[in-house]
Amino acid sequence: MASPVLLSVALALPPTLAAVADVALEVSDLLAPRTLDAALFCDLRRVQSVFGASRRVSVGAMDGAAARGRLDVVQRLHATRPEGCSIVALTGAAAGGHLDVLQWLREAYPALHDPEACLKAAAEHNRLAVIRYMRRQVTRDRTGPALEVAAANGYVEAVEALLPGPFDMAEVFTVAAANGQVGMLQFLIAKGHDNAHLARCGLDAAASGGHIQCMELFLPKCDQHRNAGALVAAARCGQAGAVKMLLSRSHYNGDQVSYSFSEAAANDHCEVVKLMLEECPSVLNCGMKGARDDPHRDSKPHRDEVNWAFSSAAKRGSITMMKTLASQWSGELMAFDFRSACETRGDQSEVVKLLIETWDAKGYDLPTPYAHAAAKLAVLKGDVALAKLVVSRCYDWGAATALTLAVTTNQLDMAAVFAARNGLHNAEALVKAATTGRREFVELLLNYSSRSTIQEALRQFSSGVDAAMLTLVLEKCNRCDYGQVITQAAARGFVALVKQLLNKVHDRAFSWALMSAASNGHDDVVRVMLERNNPQAVGCALQAAATQGQLRVIELLRAQCNLTDISDALAIAEAYGHADVVQLLRGKRGRVE
């Protein structure tokens, strides 16, 4: 049988949506509880009658009734329903202090009765009547869990009702101290639980929580060897007050202080780290002012703890901890620090910036390889500030690598930082920008490029660079370099560049370019260059082509050559053994004669 539509759904749905078939039923079904349990344990008779046929019943019905102390509902469900209950019914009754319900359930469902669980539930909620009833059913060695929850909440009467407890009360002391329950601890001590073992456990737990009053109870019973764990626990949990108290009341050796310091630093407790650097200078900073008068002075230096803590903070990306340690950092682990910074899980660029600034403050020079790595990181993270910090420390080629990466990643502001470092290596970035058609990058790079840089870029240009980019670069190129540029372009078969320079070079440069194209077999370049009338250059080019046996080029050139040029080329071809060229040129010479 389908359940009826919930009133809230019927009122909430807009008319247009409610008119759609089964929408209201589907929404109601999604919102309604899966079981009828709540209606049963709350004794909601009307809800039971309306939804009883469409909702199942589980053990949750009797469990809920027991937790609410509804013995009448529990008994009715027991008599009329087959589902029964679970152990939750008994622990719920115990937690609520419903002793009559608990006693009835124990008789009705003896297999489910768990005295220890019920005792713990009652102790957790300070249900004294239930505790006294259940305590007789639990042996003292099984009362530990109940004592612990009662002690943690400071329920002195509940603990008194539960005693005597286990022979080892360490866990009870620990939870009471961890929760700062001074009254509970005083009660337990008054009951005779005051040996050194319990004091040490309580001191460690109290120190972890920073509970000074609790620590005062235990310190008189703990010597240096017994309370070293408390210093570590307090430092690890960032309890500066507890650390200060322990340092002022006890003497610790260098290993104990160093380990505590490392724990505080590893957990980013800056206040504790500052405190320990001030209180224990001779241990953590050997040779510093005040070391001789330090009561925690030790013969073994532990300055490496600061350095390792600094490196660890760099790897974690903990800026605040790095700043805290910066003044005491010696720089002895510089390489490891930088590698840690580059591998950090945090903001790498911010960590590297802080690391470099710390080195600068110490007067250290940033090694060039680190500068190059930082420059690359700056580009990858888009951090212009870091780029400005390291660009002057890079060699030209290192800056050029970062510049090319900035062009590749389309970061104009970043490219401007590295482009200011002029050098031949900047040509690679210029080629990259021109090849990808990024005019704004090309214009930027040309403003910072030297004559040799532009010439080198033109030498590296290929057919992938369009005419507009070529024109832009050639405008910045020194005209005296046109001859060398066209010769190199012709040798590589770069037709577009040759076209742009064809009528801008003198005859000698033209001749060398034509010879280069001919000897390398670039017939498309030769065809373009023949548009410029220069018979002498053509004759030289024919001889160059004959030397290399470039048959297609010779076919283009021979029509514009005189008999003398052909005869000279024929002699060269015969000397080099190019039979096909010889045959071609002999036929041409015969027709000319």
Coordinates of C-alpha atoms in Angstrom, one line a residue:
M1 CA 0.0 0.0 0.0
A2 CA 1.3 3.4 -1.0
S3 CA 1.8 6.0 1.8
P4 CA -0.3 9.2 1.6
V5 CA 1.2 12.5 0.5
L6 CA 2.8 14.5 3.3
L7 CA 0.9 17.6 4.2
S8 CA 4.1 19.7 3.9
V9 CA 4.7 18.4 0.4
A10 CA 1.2 19.1 -0.7
L11 CA 1.4 22.7 0.5
A12 CA 4.9 23.3 -0.8
L13 CA 4.6 22.1 -4.4
P14 CA 3.5 24.7 -6.9
P15 CA 0.3 23.9 -8.7
T16 CA 2.0 23.3 -12.1
L17 CA 4.3 20.7 -10.6
A18 CA 1.7 19.1 -8.3
A19 CA -0.5 18.5 -11.4
V20 CA 2.1 16.1 -12.8
A21 CA 1.2 12.5 -12.1
D22 CA 2.9 10.9 -9.0
V23 CA 5.2 13.8 -8.4
A24 CA 3.8 14.5 -4.9
L25 CA 3.9 10.8 -4.0
E26 CA 7.5 10.5 -5.1
V27 CA 8.6 13.6 -3.2
S28 CA 6.7 12.4 -0.1
D29 CA 8.4 9.0 -0.3
L30 CA 11.8 10.6 -0.4
L31 CA 11.1 12.8 2.6
A32 CA 9.3 10.3 4.8
P33 CA 11.3 8.2 7.2
R34 CA 12.1 4.7 6.1
T35 CA 10.7 3.1 9.2
L36 CA 7.7 3.6 11.6
D37 CA 10.1 3.4 14.6
A38 CA 9.9 7.1 15.7
A39 CA 6.1 7.0 15.6
L40 CA 6.0 3.9 17.8
F41 CA 8.5 5.0 20.5
C42 CA 6.9 8.5 20.6
D43 CA 3.5 6.8 20.8
L44 CA 2.1 8.8 17.9
R45 CA -1.1 6.8 17.4
R46 CA -2.5 8.8 14.4
V47 CA 0.9 8.6 12.5
Q48 CA 0.9 4.9 13.2
S49 CA -2.6 4.5 11.7
V50 CA -1.9 6.5 8.6
F51 CA 1.6 5.2 7.7
G52 CA 1.6 1.8 9.5
A53 CA 0.8 -0.1 6.3
S54 CA 3.6 1.5 4.3
R55 CA 6.5 1.6 6.7
R56 CA 8.4 -1.2 8.3
V57 CA 9.3 -1.6 12.0
S58 CA 12.7 -2.4 13.3
V59 CA 14.4 -2.9 16.7
G60 CA 14.8 0.9 16.7
A61 CA 11.2 1.2 18.0
M62 CA 11.9 -0.5 21.3
D63 CA 15.4 1.0 21.5
G64 CA 14.0 4.5 21.2
A65 CA 11.3 3.9 23.8
A66 CA 13.8 2.5 26.3
A67 CA 16.1 5.5 25.9
R68 CA 13.1 7.8 26.6
G69 CA 12.1 5.8 29.7
R70 CA 8.7 4.7 28.2
L71 CA 8.3 1.4 30.0
D72 CA 4.7 1.2 28.9
V73 CA 5.6 1.5 25.3
V74 CA 8.4 -1.0 25.7
Q75 CA 6.1 -3.5 27.3
R76 CA 3.4 -3.0 24.6
L77 CA 5.9 -3.4 21.8
H78 CA 7.2 -6.6 23.5
A79 CA 3.7 -7.9 23.7
T80 CA 2.5 -6.9 20.2
R81 CA 5.5 -6.8 17.9
P82 CA 8.0 -9.5 17.0
E83 CA 11.0 -7.3 16.3
G84 CA 12.3 -7.0 19.9
C85 CA 15.2 -4.8 20.7
S86 CA 19.0 -4.5 20.6
I87 CA 21.7 -3.9 23.2
V88 CA 21.1 -0.2 22.4
A89 CA 17.9 -0.4 24.4
L90 CA 19.7 -1.4 27.6
T91 CA 22.5 1.1 27.2
G92 CA 20.1 3.8 26.3
A93 CA 18.0 3.1 29.4
A94 CA 21.2 3.2 31.5
A95 CA 22.4 6.4 29.9
G96 CA 19.0 8.0 30.6
G97 CA 18.9 6.8 34.2
H98 CA 15.8 4.8 33.6
L99 CA 16.5 2.0 36.1
D100 CA 13.0 0.5 36.0
V101 CA 13.2 0.1 32.2
L102 CA 16.7 -1.3 32.5
Q103 CA 15.6 -3.9 35.1
W104 CA 12.6 -5.0 33.0
L105 CA 14.8 -5.3 29.8
R106 CA 17.4 -7.3 31.7
E107 CA 14.7 -9.8 32.7
A108 CA 13.0 -9.9 29.3
Y109 CA 16.1 -10.1 27.2
P110 CA 18.9 -11.6 29.3
A111 CA 21.0 -12.5 26.3
L112 CA 21.4 -8.8 25.4
H113 CA 22.4 -7.7 28.8
D114 CA 26.0 -6.3 28.9
P115 CA 26.8 -5.1 32.4
E116 CA 30.0 -3.3 31.4
A117 CA 28.4 -1.4 28.5
C118 CA 25.5 -0.4 30.7
L119 CA 27.8 0.7 33.5
K120 CA 29.9 2.8 31.1
A121 CA 26.8 4.4 29.6
A122 CA 25.5 5.3 33.1
A123 CA 28.9 6.7 34.2
E124 CA 29.2 8.8 31.1
H125 CA 25.9 10.6 32.0
N126 CA 26.4 10.5 35.9
R127 CA 23.4 8.3 36.5
L128 CA 24.2 7.4 40.1
A129 CA 21.3 5.1 40.8
V130 CA 22.0 3.0 37.7
I131 CA 25.8 3.0 38.6
R132 CA 25.2 1.7 42.1
Y133 CA 22.8 -1.0 40.7
M134 CA 25.2 -2.1 37.9
R135 CA 28.4 -1.9 39.9
R136 CA 27.5 -5.0 41.8
Q137 CA 27.4 -6.9 38.5
V138 CA 30.9 -5.9 37.3
T139 CA 34.2 -6.9 38.8
R140 CA 36.7 -4.2 39.7
D141 CA 39.1 -5.1 36.9
R142 CA 36.3 -4.5 34.4
T143 CA 35.3 -1.0 35.7
G144 CA 38.1 0.8 33.8
P145 CA 36.0 2.2 30.8
A146 CA 33.3 3.4 33.2
L147 CA 35.9 5.1 35.5
E148 CA 37.6 6.8 32.5
V149 CA 34.4 8.4 31.1
A150 CA 33.3 9.5 34.6
A151 CA 36.8 10.9 35.4
A152 CA 37.0 12.7 32.0
N153 CA 33.7 14.5 32.8
G154 CA 34.7 15.3 36.4
Y155 CA 31.8 13.2 38.0
V156 CA 33.4 12.7 41.4
E157 CA 30.3 11.0 43.0
A158 CA 30.2 8.6 40.0
V159 CA 33.9 7.7 40.4
E160 CA 33.4 7.2 44.2
A161 CA 30.5 4.8 43.4
L162 CA 32.6 2.9 40.9
L163 CA 35.6 2.4 43.2
P164 CA 37.5 0.3 43.9
G165 CA 38.7 0.2 40.3
P166 CA 41.4 -1.6 38.4
F167 CA 44.8 -2.0 40.1
D168 CA 46.4 0.1 37.4
M169 CA 44.6 3.5 37.5
A170 CA 47.0 5.1 34.9
E171 CA 44.3 5.5 32.2
V172 CA 41.9 7.0 34.7
F173 CA 44.5 9.5 35.7
T174 CA 45.4 10.2 32.1
V175 CA 41.9 11.1 31.0
A176 CA 41.2 13.2 34.0
A177 CA 44.4 15.2 33.6
A178 CA 43.9 15.5 29.8
N179 CA 40.5 17.1 30.5
G180 CA 41.8 19.4 33.3
Q181 CA 39.7 17.8 36.0
V182 CA 41.6 19.2 39.1
G183 CA 38.9 18.2 41.5
M184 CA 38.8 14.7 40.2
L185 CA 42.6 14.3 40.5
Q186 CA 42.6 15.7 44.0
F187 CA 39.9 13.2 45.0
L188 CA 41.8 10.3 43.5
I189 CA 45.0 11.3 45.2
A190 CA 43.2 11.6 48.5
K191 CA 42.0 8.0 47.9
G192 CA 45.6 6.9 47.9
H193 CA 46.3 6.9 44.2
D194 CA 49.5 8.9 44.3
N195 CA 52.5 6.8 43.2
A196 CA 55.2 8.1 40.9
H197 CA 53.9 6.1 37.9
L198 CA 50.4 7.6 38.1
A199 CA 52.0 11.1 38.6
R200 CA 54.1 10.7 35.4
C201 CA 51.1 9.6 33.4
G202 CA 49.0 12.4 34.7
L203 CA 51.7 15.0 34.2
D204 CA 52.2 14.0 30.5
A205 CA 48.4 14.2 29.8
A206 CA 48.0 17.5 31.7
A207 CA 51.0 19.0 29.8
S208 CA 49.5 18.0 26.5
G209 CA 46.4 19.9 27.4
G210 CA 48.2 22.8 29.0
H211 CA 46.4 22.3 32.3
I212 CA 48.8 24.1 34.7
Q213 CA 46.8 23.4 37.9
C214 CA 46.8 19.7 37.2
M215 CA 50.5 19.8 36.5
E216 CA 51.1 21.4 39.9
L217 CA 49.6 18.3 41.5
F218 CA 52.1 16.0 39.8
L219 CA 55.4 17.9 39.5
P220 CA 56.5 17.3 43.2
K221 CA 56.4 13.5 42.5
C222 CA 58.3 13.6 39.2
D223 CA 62.0 14.1 38.9
Q224 CA 63.8 15.2 35.6
H225 CA 63.9 11.7 34.2
R226 CA 60.2 11.2 34.8
N227 CA 58.9 14.5 33.5
A228 CA 60.9 14.7 30.2
G229 CA 57.9 13.1 28.5
A230 CA 55.8 16.0 29.7
L231 CA 58.1 18.5 28.1
V232 CA 57.9 16.7 24.8
A233 CA 54.1 16.3 25.0
A234 CA 53.6 20.0 25.9
A235 CA 55.9 21.1 23.0
R236 CA 54.2 18.8 20.5
C237 CA 50.8 20.1 21.4
G238 CA 51.8 23.8 21.4
Q239 CA 51.2 24.4 25.1
A240 CA 53.6 27.3 25.6
G241 CA 52.5 27.9 29.2
A242 CA 53.2 24.3 30.2
V243 CA 56.6 24.4 28.4
K244 CA 57.6 27.5 30.3
M245 CA 56.5 26.0 33.6
L246 CA 58.5 22.8 33.0
L247 CA 61.6 24.6 31.9
S248 CA 61.5 26.8 35.0
R249 CA 60.9 24.0 37.4
S250 CA 63.1 21.2 36.1
H251 CA 66.5 20.7 34.5
Y252 CA 66.6 18.9 31.1
N253 CA 69.6 17.7 29.2
G254 CA 70.4 18.8 25.6
D255 CA 68.8 15.7 24.0
Q256 CA 65.5 16.2 25.8
V257 CA 65.3 19.9 25.0
S258 CA 66.3 19.3 21.3
Y259 CA 63.7 16.6 20.8
S260 CA 61.0 18.7 22.4
F261 CA 62.1 21.7 20.2
S262 CA 61.9 19.5 17.1
E263 CA 58.4 18.3 18.0
A264 CA 57.2 21.9 18.5
A265 CA 58.8 23.0 15.2
A266 CA 57.4 20.0 13.2
N267 CA 53.9 20.9 14.4
D268 CA 54.3 24.6 13.6
H269 CA 53.9 25.8 17.2
C270 CA 55.8 29.1 16.7
E271 CA 55.1 30.4 20.2
V272 CA 56.7 27.3 21.8
V273 CA 59.7 27.5 19.4
K274 CA 60.3 31.2 20.3
L275 CA 60.1 30.4 24.0
M276 CA 62.6 27.5 23.8
L277 CA 65.0 29.6 21.7
E278 CA 64.9 32.2 24.4
E279 CA 64.9 29.9 27.4
C280 CA 67.5 27.4 26.1
P281 CA 70.0 29.4 24.0
S282 CA 73.1 27.3 24.8
V283 CA 71.4 24.0 23.8
L284 CA 69.8 25.2 20.6
N285 CA 72.3 27.9 19.6
C286 CA 75.7 27.1 20.9
G287 CA 78.0 30.0 21.5
M288 CA 75.3 32.7 21.6
K289 CA 75.1 35.4 24.3
G290 CA 73.7 34.1 27.6
A291 CA 74.8 30.5 27.0
R292 CA 77.1 30.4 30.0
D293 CA 74.3 31.4 32.4
D294 CA 71.7 29.1 30.9
P295 CA 70.5 26.5 33.5
H296 CA 69.8 24.1 30.7
R297 CA 73.3 24.4 29.3
D298 CA 74.7 21.1 27.9
S299 CA 78.1 20.2 26.5
K300 CA 76.7 18.8 23.3
P301 CA 75.8 21.4 20.7
H302 CA 72.3 21.1 19.1
R303 CA 72.3 23.9 16.7
D304 CA 71.5 21.5 13.9
E305 CA 68.0 21.2 15.3
V306 CA 67.3 24.7 14.3
N307 CA 68.7 24.1 10.8
W308 CA 66.8 20.9 10.3
A309 CA 63.6 22.5 11.7
F310 CA 64.1 25.4 9.2
S311 CA 64.5 22.9 6.3
S312 CA 61.5 20.9 7.4
A313 CA 59.4 24.1 7.6
A314 CA 60.5 25.0 4.1
K315 CA 59.4 21.6 2.8
R316 CA 56.0 21.9 4.5
G317 CA 55.6 25.4 3.2
S318 CA 55.3 26.8 6.7
I319 CA 56.1 30.5 6.2
T320 CA 55.5 31.5 9.8
M321 CA 57.8 28.8 11.2
M322 CA 60.5 29.8 8.7
K323 CA 60.3 33.4 9.8
T324 CA 60.4 32.3 13.5
L325 CA 63.6 30.3 12.9
A326 CA 65.2 32.7 10.4
S327 CA 67.2 34.7 12.9
Q328 CA 68.8 31.6 14.4
W329 CA 69.3 29.7 11.1
S330 CA 73.0 29.3 10.2
G331 CA 72.7 28.4 6.5
E332 CA 74.7 25.2 6.9
L333 CA 72.0 23.1 5.1
M334 CA 71.6 25.6 2.2
A335 CA 71.4 23.1 -0.6
F336 CA 68.9 20.9 1.3
D337 CA 66.9 23.9 2.3
F338 CA 66.5 25.0 -1.3
R339 CA 65.6 21.5 -2.5
S340 CA 63.0 21.3 0.3
A341 CA 61.5 24.6 -0.7
C342 CA 61.2 23.5 -4.3
E343 CA 59.4 20.3 -3.2
T344 CA 57.1 22.0 -0.7
R345 CA 53.5 21.1 -0.5
G346 CA 52.7 24.8 0.2
D347 CA 53.2 27.9 -1.8
Q348 CA 56.5 27.2 -3.4
S349 CA 57.3 30.6 -4.7
E350 CA 56.6 32.3 -1.4
V351 CA 58.8 29.8 0.4
V352 CA 61.6 30.3 -2.1
K353 CA 61.3 34.1 -1.8
L354 CA 61.5 33.9 2.0
L355 CA 64.5 31.6 1.7
I356 CA 66.4 33.9 -0.6
E357 CA 65.5 36.9 1.5
T358 CA 66.8 35.1 4.6
W359 CA 70.1 34.2 2.8
D360 CA 70.4 37.9 1.8
A361 CA 69.9 39.0 5.4
K362 CA 72.7 36.6 6.4
G363 CA 75.0 38.0 3.8
Y364 CA 75.2 34.7 1.8
D365 CA 75.4 34.7 -2.0
L366 CA 72.7 32.8 -3.8
P367 CA 74.5 30.1 -5.9
T368 CA 73.8 30.5 -9.5
P369 CA 72.2 27.0 -10.0
Y370 CA 69.7 27.9 -7.3
A371 CA 69.0 31.2 -9.0
H372 CA 68.2 29.4 -12.2
A373 CA 65.9 27.0 -10.5
A374 CA 64.1 29.8 -8.7
A375 CA 63.7 31.7 -12.0
K376 CA 62.1 28.6 -13.6
L377 CA 59.8 28.3 -10.5
A378 CA 58.9 32.0 -10.7
V379 CA 57.7 31.5 -14.3
L380 CA 55.8 28.2 -13.6
K381 CA 54.0 29.9 -10.6
G382 CA 53.5 33.2 -12.4
D383 CA 55.3 35.1 -9.5
V384 CA 56.8 38.3 -11.0
A385 CA 58.1 39.4 -7.6
L386 CA 60.2 36.2 -7.3
A387 CA 61.4 36.7 -10.9
K388 CA 62.6 40.2 -10.1
L389 CA 64.4 38.9 -7.0
V390 CA 66.5 36.4 -8.9
V391 CA 66.9 37.7 -12.4
S392 CA 70.1 39.7 -11.6
R393 CA 71.6 36.6 -10.1
C394 CA 71.2 34.5 -13.2
Y395 CA 73.7 34.0 -16.0
D396 CA 72.5 35.1 -19.4
W397 CA 71.6 31.6 -20.5
G398 CA 69.7 30.9 -17.3
A399 CA 67.6 34.0 -17.7
A400 CA 67.1 33.2 -21.4
T401 CA 65.7 29.7 -20.4
A402 CA 63.2 31.4 -18.1
L403 CA 62.4 33.9 -20.8
T404 CA 61.6 31.3 -23.3
L405 CA 59.4 29.5 -20.7
A406 CA 57.6 32.8 -20.1
V407 CA 56.9 33.2 -23.8
T408 CA 55.7 29.6 -24.0
T409 CA 53.3 30.2 -21.1
N410 CA 52.2 33.5 -22.5
Q411 CA 53.2 35.7 -19.6
L412 CA 54.1 39.1 -21.0
D413 CA 54.9 40.8 -17.6
M414 CA 57.2 37.8 -16.7
A415 CA 58.9 38.0 -20.1
A416 CA 59.6 41.7 -19.6
V417 CA 61.6 40.9 -16.4
F418 CA 63.9 38.4 -18.0
A419 CA 64.1 40.2 -21.4
A420 CA 66.1 43.0 -19.7
R421 CA 69.0 40.5 -19.4
N422 CA 70.5 41.0 -22.9
G423 CA 72.5 38.2 -24.5
L424 CA 72.7 35.9 -27.5
H425 CA 70.6 33.4 -25.7
N426 CA 67.5 35.6 -25.9
A427 CA 67.3 34.7 -29.6
E428 CA 65.5 31.4 -28.7
A429 CA 62.7 33.3 -27.0
L430 CA 62.4 35.7 -30.0
V431 CA 62.2 32.7 -32.4
K432 CA 59.5 31.1 -30.2
A433 CA 57.4 34.3 -30.1
A434 CA 57.8 34.9 -33.8
T435 CA 57.0 31.3 -34.7
T436 CA 53.8 31.4 -32.7
G437 CA 52.8 34.8 -34.0
R438 CA 52.8 36.7 -30.7
R439 CA 53.4 40.2 -31.9
E440 CA 53.4 41.8 -28.4
F441 CA 56.1 39.4 -27.3
V442 CA 58.2 40.0 -30.4
E443 CA 57.9 43.8 -30.0
L444 CA 59.0 43.5 -26.3
L445 CA 61.9 41.2 -27.1
L446 CA 63.1 43.4 -30.0
N447 CA 63.3 46.4 -27.6
Y448 CA 65.8 44.5 -25.4
S449 CA 67.6 42.6 -28.2
S450 CA 71.1 43.4 -29.4
R451 CA 72.3 43.4 -33.0
S452 CA 73.8 39.9 -32.5
T453 CA 70.6 38.6 -30.9
I454 CA 68.4 39.7 -33.8
Q455 CA 70.9 38.3 -36.3
E456 CA 70.9 35.0 -34.4
A457 CA 67.1 34.9 -34.3
L458 CA 66.9 35.5 -38.1
R459 CA 69.4 32.7 -38.6
Q460 CA 67.2 30.3 -36.6
F461 CA 63.9 31.4 -38.3
S462 CA 62.2 28.8 -40.4
S463 CA 59.3 28.7 -42.8
G464 CA 56.9 28.6 -39.8
V465 CA 57.4 32.4 -39.3
D466 CA 54.9 34.5 -41.3
A467 CA 55.7 37.5 -43.4
A468 CA 54.4 40.0 -40.8
M469 CA 56.7 38.7 -38.1
L470 CA 59.6 38.7 -40.5
T471 CA 58.9 42.4 -41.5
L472 CA 58.8 43.3 -37.8
V473 CA 62.1 41.7 -37.0
L474 CA 63.9 43.0 -40.2
E475 CA 62.9 46.5 -39.3
K476 CA 65.1 46.2 -36.1
C477 CA 67.9 44.4 -38.0
N478 CA 71.0 46.4 -38.9
R479 CA 71.1 46.8 -42.7
C480 CA 74.8 45.9 -42.6
D481 CA 73.7 42.4 -41.6
Y482 CA 71.3 41.9 -44.4
G483 CA 73.9 40.2 -46.6
Q484 CA 74.8 37.6 -44.0
V485 CA 71.1 37.1 -43.1
I486 CA 70.0 36.4 -46.8
T487 CA 73.0 34.1 -47.3
Q488 CA 72.0 32.0 -44.3
A489 CA 68.3 32.1 -45.3
A490 CA 69.2 30.9 -48.8
A491 CA 71.4 28.1 -47.5
R492 CA 68.4 26.9 -45.4
G493 CA 65.9 27.3 -48.2
F494 CA 63.9 30.0 -46.3
V495 CA 62.0 31.5 -49.3
A496 CA 60.0 34.1 -47.4
L497 CA 63.0 35.7 -45.8
V498 CA 64.9 35.7 -49.1
K499 CA 62.0 37.5 -50.8
Q500 CA 62.0 40.2 -48.2
L501 CA 65.7 40.9 -48.6
L502 CA 66.1 40.2 -52.3
N503 CA 66.3 43.9 -53.4
K504 CA 67.8 45.2 -50.2
V505 CA 71.3 43.7 -50.5
H506 CA 74.2 44.6 -52.7
D507 CA 75.3 42.5 -55.7
R508 CA 78.1 40.7 -53.8
A509 CA 75.8 39.6 -51.0
F510 CA 73.2 38.6 -53.6
S511 CA 75.8 36.5 -55.4
W512 CA 76.8 34.7 -52.2
A513 CA 73.2 34.0 -51.3
L514 CA 72.4 32.6 -54.8
M515 CA 75.5 30.4 -54.7
S516 CA 74.4 29.1 -51.2
A517 CA 70.9 28.3 -52.4
A518 CA 72.3 26.6 -55.6
S519 CA 74.9 24.5 -53.8
N520 CA 72.3 23.3 -51.3
G521 CA 69.7 22.4 -54.0
H522 CA 67.0 24.9 -53.0
D523 CA 65.5 25.3 -56.5
D524 CA 62.5 27.3 -55.0
V525 CA 64.9 29.9 -53.6
V526 CA 66.9 30.0 -56.8
R527 CA 63.7 30.5 -58.8
V528 CA 62.8 33.5 -56.6
M529 CA 66.3 35.0 -56.8
L530 CA 66.4 34.8 -60.6
E531 CA 63.9 37.6 -60.6
R532 CA 66.8 39.9 -59.9
N533 CA 68.9 40.3 -63.0
N534 CA 72.6 39.5 -62.2
P535 CA 74.3 37.4 -65.0
Q536 CA 77.6 37.2 -63.1
A537 CA 76.0 35.9 -60.0
V538 CA 74.0 33.3 -62.0
G539 CA 77.3 32.0 -63.6
C540 CA 78.8 31.6 -60.2
A541 CA 75.7 29.8 -58.9
L542 CA 75.8 27.4 -61.9
Q543 CA 79.3 26.4 -61.0
A544 CA 78.3 26.0 -57.3
A545 CA 75.4 23.8 -58.3
A546 CA 77.7 21.7 -60.7
T547 CA 80.1 21.1 -57.8
Q548 CA 77.3 19.5 -55.7
G549 CA 75.5 17.9 -58.6
Q550 CA 72.3 19.8 -58.1
L551 CA 70.5 18.8 -61.3
R552 CA 67.2 20.7 -60.8
V553 CA 69.0 23.9 -59.9
I554 CA 71.2 23.6 -63.0
E555 CA 68.1 23.2 -65.2
L556 CA 66.9 26.6 -63.8
L557 CA 70.2 28.4 -64.2
R558 CA 71.5 27.1 -67.5
A559 CA 69.0 29.1 -69.6
Q560 CA 70.4 32.4 -68.2
C561 CA 74.1 31.4 -68.6
N562 CA 76.5 32.1 -71.5
L563 CA 78.8 29.5 -73.2
T564 CA 81.7 30.3 -71.0
D565 CA 79.8 29.8 -67.7
I566 CA 78.4 26.5 -69.1
S567 CA 81.8 25.3 -70.2
D568 CA 83.3 26.1 -66.7
A569 CA 80.4 24.3 -65.0
L570 CA 80.8 21.3 -67.4
A571 CA 84.4 21.0 -66.5
I572 CA 83.6 21.1 -62.8
A573 CA 80.8 18.4 -63.2
E574 CA 83.2 16.2 -65.1
A575 CA 85.9 16.6 -62.4
Y576 CA 83.4 15.7 -59.6
G577 CA 81.9 12.8 -61.7
H578 CA 78.3 14.1 -61.9
A579 CA 77.4 12.2 -65.2
D580 CA 73.8 13.4 -65.3
V581 CA 74.9 17.1 -64.9
V582 CA 77.6 16.5 -67.6
Q583 CA 74.9 15.1 -70.0
L584 CA 72.6 18.1 -69.3
L585 CA 75.2 20.7 -69.8
R586 CA 76.7 19.2 -73.0
G587 CA 73.2 19.3 -74.5
K588 CA 72.9 23.0 -73.6
R589 CA 76.4 23.9 -74.8
G590 CA 75.8 22.2 -78.2
R591 CA 72.6 24.2 -78.8
V592 CA 74.4 27.4 -77.7
E593 CA 77.3 26.7 -80.1

